[in-house]
Short mmCIF file of C-alpha atoms in Angstrom, two decimals:
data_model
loop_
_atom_site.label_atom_id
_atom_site.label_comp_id
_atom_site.label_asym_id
_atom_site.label_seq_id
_atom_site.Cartn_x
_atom_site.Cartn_y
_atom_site.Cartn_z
CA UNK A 1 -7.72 -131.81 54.34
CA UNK A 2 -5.15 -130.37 56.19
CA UNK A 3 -3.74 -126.74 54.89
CA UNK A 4 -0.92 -126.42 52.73
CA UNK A 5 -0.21 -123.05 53.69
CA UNK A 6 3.26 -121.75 55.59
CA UNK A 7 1.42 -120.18 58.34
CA UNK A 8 -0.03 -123.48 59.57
CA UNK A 9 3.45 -124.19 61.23
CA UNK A 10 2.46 -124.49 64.79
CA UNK A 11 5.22 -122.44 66.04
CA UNK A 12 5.31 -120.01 63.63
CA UNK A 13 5.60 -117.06 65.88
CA UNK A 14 9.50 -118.25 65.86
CA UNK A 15 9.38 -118.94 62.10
CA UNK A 16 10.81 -116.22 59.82
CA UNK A 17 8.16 -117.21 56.86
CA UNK A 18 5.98 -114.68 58.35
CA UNK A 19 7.97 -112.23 57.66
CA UNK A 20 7.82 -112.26 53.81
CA UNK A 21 5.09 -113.22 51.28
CA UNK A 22 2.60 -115.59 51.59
CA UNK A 23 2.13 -115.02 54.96
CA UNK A 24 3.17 -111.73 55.50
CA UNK A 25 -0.05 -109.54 54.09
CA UNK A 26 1.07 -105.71 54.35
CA UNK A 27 4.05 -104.46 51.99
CA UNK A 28 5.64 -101.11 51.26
CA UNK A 29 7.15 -99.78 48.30
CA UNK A 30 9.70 -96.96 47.12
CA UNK A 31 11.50 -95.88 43.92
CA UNK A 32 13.61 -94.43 46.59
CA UNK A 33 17.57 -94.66 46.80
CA UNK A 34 17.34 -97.82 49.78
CA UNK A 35 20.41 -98.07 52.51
CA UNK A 36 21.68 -101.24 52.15
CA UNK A 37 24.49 -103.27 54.85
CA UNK A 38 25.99 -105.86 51.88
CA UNK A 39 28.05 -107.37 54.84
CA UNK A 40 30.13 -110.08 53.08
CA UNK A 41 31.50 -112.77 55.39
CA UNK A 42 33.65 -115.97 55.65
CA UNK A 43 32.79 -119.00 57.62
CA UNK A 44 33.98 -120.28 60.88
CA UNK A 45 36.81 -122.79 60.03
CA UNK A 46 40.29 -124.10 60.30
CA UNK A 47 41.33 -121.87 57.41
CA UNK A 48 44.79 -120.89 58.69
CA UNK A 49 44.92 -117.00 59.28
CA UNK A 50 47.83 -116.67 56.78
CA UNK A 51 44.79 -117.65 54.35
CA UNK A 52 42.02 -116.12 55.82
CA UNK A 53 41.71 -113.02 57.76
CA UNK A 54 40.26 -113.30 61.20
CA UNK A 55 37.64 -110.81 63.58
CA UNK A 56 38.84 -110.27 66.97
CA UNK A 57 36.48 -112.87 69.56
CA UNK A 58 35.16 -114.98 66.35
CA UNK A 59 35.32 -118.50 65.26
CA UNK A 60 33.78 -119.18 68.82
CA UNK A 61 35.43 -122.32 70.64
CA UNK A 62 32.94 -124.68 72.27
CA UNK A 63 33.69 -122.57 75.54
CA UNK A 64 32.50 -119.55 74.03
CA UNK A 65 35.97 -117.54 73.62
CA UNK A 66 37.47 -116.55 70.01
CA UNK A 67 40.23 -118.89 69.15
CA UNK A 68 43.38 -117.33 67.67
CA UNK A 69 44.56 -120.53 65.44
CA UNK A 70 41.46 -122.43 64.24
CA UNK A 71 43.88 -124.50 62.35
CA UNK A 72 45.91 -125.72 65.42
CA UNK A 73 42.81 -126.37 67.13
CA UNK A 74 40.31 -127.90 64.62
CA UNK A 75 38.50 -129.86 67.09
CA UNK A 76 37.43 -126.72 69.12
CA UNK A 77 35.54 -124.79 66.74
CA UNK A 78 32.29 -124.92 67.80
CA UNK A 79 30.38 -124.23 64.48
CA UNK A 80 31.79 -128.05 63.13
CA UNK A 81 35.13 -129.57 64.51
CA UNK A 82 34.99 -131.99 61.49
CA UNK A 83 36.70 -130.53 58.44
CA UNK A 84 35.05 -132.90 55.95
CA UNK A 85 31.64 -131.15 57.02
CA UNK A 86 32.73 -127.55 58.07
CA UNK A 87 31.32 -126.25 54.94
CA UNK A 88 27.83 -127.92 54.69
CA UNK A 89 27.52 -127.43 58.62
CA UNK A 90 28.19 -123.57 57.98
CA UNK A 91 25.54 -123.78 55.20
CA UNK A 92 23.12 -125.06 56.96
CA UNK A 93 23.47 -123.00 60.28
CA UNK A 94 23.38 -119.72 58.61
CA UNK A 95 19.99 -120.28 56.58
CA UNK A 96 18.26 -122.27 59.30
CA UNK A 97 19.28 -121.22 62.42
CA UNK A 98 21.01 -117.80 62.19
CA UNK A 99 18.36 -117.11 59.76
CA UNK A 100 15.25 -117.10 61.69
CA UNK A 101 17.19 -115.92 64.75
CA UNK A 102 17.71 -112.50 62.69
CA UNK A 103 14.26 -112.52 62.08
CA UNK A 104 12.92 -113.03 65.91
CA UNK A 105 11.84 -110.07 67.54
CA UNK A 106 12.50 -110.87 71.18
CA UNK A 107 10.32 -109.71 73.65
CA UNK A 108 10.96 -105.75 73.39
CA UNK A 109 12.64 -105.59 70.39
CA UNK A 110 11.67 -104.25 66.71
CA UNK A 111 13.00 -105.38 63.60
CA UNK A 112 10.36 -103.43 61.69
CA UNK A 113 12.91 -100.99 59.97
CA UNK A 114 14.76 -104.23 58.26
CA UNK A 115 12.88 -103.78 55.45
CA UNK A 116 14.88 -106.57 53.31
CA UNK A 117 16.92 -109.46 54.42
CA UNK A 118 18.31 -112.18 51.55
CA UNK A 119 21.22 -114.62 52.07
CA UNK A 120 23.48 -115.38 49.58
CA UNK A 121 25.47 -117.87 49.52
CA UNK A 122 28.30 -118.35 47.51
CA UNK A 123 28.64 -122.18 45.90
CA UNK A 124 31.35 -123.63 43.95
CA UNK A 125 29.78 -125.24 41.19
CA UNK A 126 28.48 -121.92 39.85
CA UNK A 127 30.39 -119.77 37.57
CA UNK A 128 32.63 -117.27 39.14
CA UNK A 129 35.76 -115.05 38.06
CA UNK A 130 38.57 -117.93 38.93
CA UNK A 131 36.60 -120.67 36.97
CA UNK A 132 33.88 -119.08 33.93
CA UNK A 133 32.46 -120.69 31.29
CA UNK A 134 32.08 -121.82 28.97
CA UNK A 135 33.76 -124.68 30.32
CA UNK A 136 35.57 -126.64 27.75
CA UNK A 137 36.76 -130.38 27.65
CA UNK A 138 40.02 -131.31 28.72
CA UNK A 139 41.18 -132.92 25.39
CA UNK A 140 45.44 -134.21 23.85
CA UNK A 141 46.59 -132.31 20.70
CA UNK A 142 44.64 -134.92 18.72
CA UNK A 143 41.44 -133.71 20.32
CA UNK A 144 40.94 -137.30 22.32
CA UNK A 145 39.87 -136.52 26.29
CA UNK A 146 42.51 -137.25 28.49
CA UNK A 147 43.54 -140.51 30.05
CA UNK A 148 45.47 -139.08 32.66
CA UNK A 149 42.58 -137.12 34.53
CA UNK A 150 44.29 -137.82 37.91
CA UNK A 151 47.32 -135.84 36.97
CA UNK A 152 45.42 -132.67 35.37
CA UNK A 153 42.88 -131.89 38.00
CA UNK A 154 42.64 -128.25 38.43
CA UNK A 155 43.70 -125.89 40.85
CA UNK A 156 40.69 -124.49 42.93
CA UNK A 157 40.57 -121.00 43.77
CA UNK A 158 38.82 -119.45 46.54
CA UNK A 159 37.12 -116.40 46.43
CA UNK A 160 37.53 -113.73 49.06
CA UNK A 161 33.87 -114.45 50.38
CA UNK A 162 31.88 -117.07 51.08
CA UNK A 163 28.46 -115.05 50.95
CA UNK A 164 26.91 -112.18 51.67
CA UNK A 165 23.93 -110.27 53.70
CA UNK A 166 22.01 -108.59 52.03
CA UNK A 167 19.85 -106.20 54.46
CA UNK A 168 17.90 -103.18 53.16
CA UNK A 169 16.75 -100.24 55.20
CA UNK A 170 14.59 -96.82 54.30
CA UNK A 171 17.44 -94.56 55.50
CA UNK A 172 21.06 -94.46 57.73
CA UNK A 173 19.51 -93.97 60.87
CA UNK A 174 17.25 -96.91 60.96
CA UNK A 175 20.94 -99.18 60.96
CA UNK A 176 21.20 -98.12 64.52
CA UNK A 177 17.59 -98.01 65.51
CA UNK A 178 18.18 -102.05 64.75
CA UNK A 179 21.37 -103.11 65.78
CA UNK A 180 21.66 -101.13 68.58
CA UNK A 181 18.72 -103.06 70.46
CA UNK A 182 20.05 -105.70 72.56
CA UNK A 183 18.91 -108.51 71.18
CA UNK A 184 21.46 -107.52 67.78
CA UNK A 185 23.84 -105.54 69.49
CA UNK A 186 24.46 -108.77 72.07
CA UNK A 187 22.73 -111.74 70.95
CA UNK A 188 23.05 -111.85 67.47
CA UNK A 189 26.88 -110.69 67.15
CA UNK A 190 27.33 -113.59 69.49
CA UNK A 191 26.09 -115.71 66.99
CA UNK A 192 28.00 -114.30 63.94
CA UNK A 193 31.39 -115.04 66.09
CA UNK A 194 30.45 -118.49 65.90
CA UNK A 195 29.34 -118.93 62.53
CA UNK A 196 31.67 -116.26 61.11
CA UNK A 197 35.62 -115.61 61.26
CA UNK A 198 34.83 -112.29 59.28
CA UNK A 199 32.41 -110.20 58.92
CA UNK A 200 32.23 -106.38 56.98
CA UNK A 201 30.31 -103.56 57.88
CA UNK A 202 30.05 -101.29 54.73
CA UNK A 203 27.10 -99.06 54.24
CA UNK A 204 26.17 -98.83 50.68
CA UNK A 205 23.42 -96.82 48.91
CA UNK A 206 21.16 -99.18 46.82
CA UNK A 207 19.77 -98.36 43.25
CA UNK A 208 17.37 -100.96 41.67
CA UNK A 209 17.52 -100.63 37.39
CA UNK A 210 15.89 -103.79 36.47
CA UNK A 211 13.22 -104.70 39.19
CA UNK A 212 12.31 -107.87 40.36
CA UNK A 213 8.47 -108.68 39.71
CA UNK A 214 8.66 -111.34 42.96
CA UNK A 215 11.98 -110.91 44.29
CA UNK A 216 12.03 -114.59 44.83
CA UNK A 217 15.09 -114.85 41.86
CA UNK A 218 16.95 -118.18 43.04
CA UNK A 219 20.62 -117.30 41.93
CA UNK A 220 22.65 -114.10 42.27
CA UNK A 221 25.92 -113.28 40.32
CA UNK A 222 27.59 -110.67 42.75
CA UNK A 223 30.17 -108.65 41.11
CA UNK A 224 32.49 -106.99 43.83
CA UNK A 225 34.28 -103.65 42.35
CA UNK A 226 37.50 -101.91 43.32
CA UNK A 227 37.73 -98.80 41.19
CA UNK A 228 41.12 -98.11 39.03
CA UNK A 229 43.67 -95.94 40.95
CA UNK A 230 43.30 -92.84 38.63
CA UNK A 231 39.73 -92.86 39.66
CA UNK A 232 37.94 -91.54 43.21
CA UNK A 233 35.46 -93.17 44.45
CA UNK A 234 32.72 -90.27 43.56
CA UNK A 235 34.00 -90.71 39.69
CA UNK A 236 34.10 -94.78 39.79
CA UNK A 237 30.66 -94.86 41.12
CA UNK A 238 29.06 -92.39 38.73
CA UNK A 239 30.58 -94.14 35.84
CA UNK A 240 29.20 -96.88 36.96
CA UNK A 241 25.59 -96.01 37.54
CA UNK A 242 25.69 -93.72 34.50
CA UNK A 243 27.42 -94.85 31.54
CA UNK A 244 28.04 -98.58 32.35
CA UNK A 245 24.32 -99.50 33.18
CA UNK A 246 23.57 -97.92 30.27
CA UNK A 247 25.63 -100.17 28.74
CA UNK A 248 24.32 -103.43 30.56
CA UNK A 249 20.79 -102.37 29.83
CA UNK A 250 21.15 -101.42 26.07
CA UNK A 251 22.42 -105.20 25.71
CA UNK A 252 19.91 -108.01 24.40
CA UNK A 253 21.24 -110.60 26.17
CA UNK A 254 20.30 -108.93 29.70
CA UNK A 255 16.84 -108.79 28.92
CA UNK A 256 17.17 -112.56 28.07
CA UNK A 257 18.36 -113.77 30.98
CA UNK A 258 18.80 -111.34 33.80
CA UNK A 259 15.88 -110.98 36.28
CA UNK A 260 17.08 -108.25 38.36
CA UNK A 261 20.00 -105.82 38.79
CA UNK A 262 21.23 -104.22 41.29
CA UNK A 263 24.15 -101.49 42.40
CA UNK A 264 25.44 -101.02 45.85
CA UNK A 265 27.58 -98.12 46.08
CA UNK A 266 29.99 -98.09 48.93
CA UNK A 267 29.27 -94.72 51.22
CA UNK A 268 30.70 -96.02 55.01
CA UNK A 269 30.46 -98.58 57.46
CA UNK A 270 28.47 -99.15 60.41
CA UNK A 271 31.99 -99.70 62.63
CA UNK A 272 35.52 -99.10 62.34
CA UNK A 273 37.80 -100.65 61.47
CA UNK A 274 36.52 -102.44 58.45
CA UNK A 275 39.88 -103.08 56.77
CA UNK A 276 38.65 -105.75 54.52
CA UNK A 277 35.10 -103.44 53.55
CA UNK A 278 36.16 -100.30 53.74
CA UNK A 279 38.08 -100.83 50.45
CA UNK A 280 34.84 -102.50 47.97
CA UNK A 281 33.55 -98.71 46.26
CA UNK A 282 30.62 -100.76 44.67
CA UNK A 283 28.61 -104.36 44.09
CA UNK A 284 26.49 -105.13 41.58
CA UNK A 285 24.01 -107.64 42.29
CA UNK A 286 22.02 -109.49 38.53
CA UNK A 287 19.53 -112.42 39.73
CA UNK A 288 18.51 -115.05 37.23
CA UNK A 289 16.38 -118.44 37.02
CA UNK A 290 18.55 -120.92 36.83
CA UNK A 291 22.22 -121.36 36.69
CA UNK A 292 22.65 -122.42 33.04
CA UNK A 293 20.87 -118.70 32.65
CA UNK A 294 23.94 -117.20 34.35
CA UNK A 295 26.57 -119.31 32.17
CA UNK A 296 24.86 -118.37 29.10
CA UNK A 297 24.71 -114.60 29.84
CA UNK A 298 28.33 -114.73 30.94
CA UNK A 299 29.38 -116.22 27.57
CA UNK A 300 27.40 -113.90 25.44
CA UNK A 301 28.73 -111.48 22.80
CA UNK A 302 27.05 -108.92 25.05
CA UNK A 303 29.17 -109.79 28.15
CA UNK A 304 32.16 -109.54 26.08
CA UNK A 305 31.08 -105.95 25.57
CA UNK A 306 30.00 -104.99 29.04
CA UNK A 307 33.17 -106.35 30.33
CA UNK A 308 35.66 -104.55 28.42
CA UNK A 309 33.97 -101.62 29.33
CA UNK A 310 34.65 -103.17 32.77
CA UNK A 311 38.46 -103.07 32.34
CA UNK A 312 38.21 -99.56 30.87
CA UNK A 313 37.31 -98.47 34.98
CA UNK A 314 37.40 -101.13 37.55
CA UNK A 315 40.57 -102.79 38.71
CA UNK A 316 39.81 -105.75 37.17
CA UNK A 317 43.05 -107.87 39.42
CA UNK A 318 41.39 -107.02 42.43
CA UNK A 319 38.02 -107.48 41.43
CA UNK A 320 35.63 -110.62 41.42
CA UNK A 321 32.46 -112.16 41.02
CA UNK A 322 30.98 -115.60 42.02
CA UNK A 323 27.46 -117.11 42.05
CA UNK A 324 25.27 -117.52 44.96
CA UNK A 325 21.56 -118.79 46.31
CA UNK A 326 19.27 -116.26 47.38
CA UNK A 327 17.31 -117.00 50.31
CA UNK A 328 15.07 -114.60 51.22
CA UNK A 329 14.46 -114.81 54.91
CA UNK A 330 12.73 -110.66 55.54
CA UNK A 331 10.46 -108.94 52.81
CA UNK A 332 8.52 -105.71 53.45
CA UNK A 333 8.72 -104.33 50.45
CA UNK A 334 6.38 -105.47 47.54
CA UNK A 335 6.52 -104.79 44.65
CA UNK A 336 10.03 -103.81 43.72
CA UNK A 337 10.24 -100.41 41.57
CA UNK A 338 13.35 -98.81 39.70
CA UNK A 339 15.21 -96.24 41.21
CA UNK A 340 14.37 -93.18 40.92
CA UNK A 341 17.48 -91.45 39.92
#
């Protein structure tokens, strides 16, 4: 009988499975403060750029040069000229292709010090700060569901971000050790212009305060945080490791359904300018099982509590949070501890 197992693939040498369990065999672990790159990023598209922010050079044409007004020139964009597919076409490339292209080490190259790489991508029919549950029925003043559902569709509203990176690293230095090899520092920005028309570049410190046992969580609810004005950055952040995670862990209902979670506290960027990263002081990152998990968490009691605490530091306007799939595509480190703090 033929084997079941990843590492049968014949060409698994370009595969990134063998970079995280099964197949990969030796792990490290830390209780260690991690460096983390939370890059968040839009996809290539014919968003106009009154909508959408744009990187100089990205949303690569099918010549290879950066086009100015994706939305003037549709059929150029050499991600997916089709609208109607743009987004499932970006989907796809990112986890499949620029994926395992991350994960390559080219002849030369070492991507050794990556010690964690997820995806996460951001999808609509998960619960997010512009549309949370619990989701009621659209009913008339005598509590009968609407006949007119044509004429009451609602509004969608797009969050800042269509995913995020998620790349972990032992210390600073080993950011550059990477993505200063040629293979990143050429190859692999040349691919992020043409799946990307923005990319960030903050640096963030990473501390882990409910561990995943497998880190193989499918769904992420990322919470991105602007502090209040009255607040620096030094205060926002400690008030949010300290006294606010005490608050999310003291609560029932996050032992119920959260897996992991997760802060990412802003400290630079790995390039300047990073107008639209520059400005997020924090993330927090809480994994669950299953999406119904995150709805039911987010209409809690205990929710309700951890979110008026919430309002009570973070500028809650600016602020948002949206649900995405985890795909893990790099994992050195096994198993995953709490912080030491």
């Amino acid at each position: 009988m033929p084997s079941l197992h990843p590492s049968a693939a014949a060409d698994n040498e370009l595969t990134d499975n063998r970079h995280r369990p099964p197949v990969r065999t030796e792990y490290r672990t830390t209780d260690a403060p991690l460096i983390v790159t939370p890059t968040f990023l839009t996809r290539a598209d014919n968003t106009p750029r009154a909508e959408r922010t744009m990187d100089p050079g990205s949303t690569k044409g099918r010549h290879g040069e950066g086009i100015e007004n994706p939305d003037a020139e549709p059929a150029e964009i050499a991600l997916e000229a089709n609208p109607n597919l743009a987004y499932e076409h970006w989907d796809e490339y990112w986890r499949k292709v620029h994926g395992p292209k991350f994960a390559y080490e080219e002849p030369g190259t070492d991507n050794e010090p990556v010690l964690r790489y997820d995806q996460v991508h951001r999808f609509a029919g998960g619960p997010s700060s512009y549309f949370r549950p619990p989701y009621k029925a659209m009913i008339t003043a005598d509590k009968k569901l609407v006949s007119d559902p044509y004429a009451q569709v609602p509004a969608y509203q797009r969050p800042r971000f269509d995913g995020f990176a998620y790349i972990a690293y032992a210390a600073e230095a080993d950011i550059q050790k990477v993505l200063k090899q040629p293979q990143y520092d050429k190859r692999i920005i040349a691919d992020e212009q043409t799946a990307f028309r923005l990319v960030t570049r903050e640096i963030a410190r990473e501390y882990i305060l409910l561990p995943s046992p497998q880190h193989r969580d499918p769904l992420s609810l990322v919470k991105i945080h602007y502090r209040r004005p009255e607040l620096s950055r030094e205060e926002f952040q400690q008030r949010l490791l300290g006294p606010h995670a005490a608050l999310v862990l003291a609560q029932p209902a996050t032992h119920t359904y959260v897996r992991r979670y997760a802060q990412l506290h802003n400290i630079g960027s790995t390039q300047q300018p990073d107008p639209e990263g520059n400005p997020i002081d924090a993330v927090s990152v809480l994994c669950f099982a299953s999406v119904n998990d995150v709805e039911d968490y987010l209409a809690t009691d205990d929710y309700q509590a951890i979110e008026a605490d919430e309002a009570t530091f973070i500028d809650l306007a600016r602020s948002e949070f949206w649900t995405g799939l985890n795909y893990s595509v790099i994992n050195r480190l096994l198993p995953e501890l709490a912080t030491r703090r």
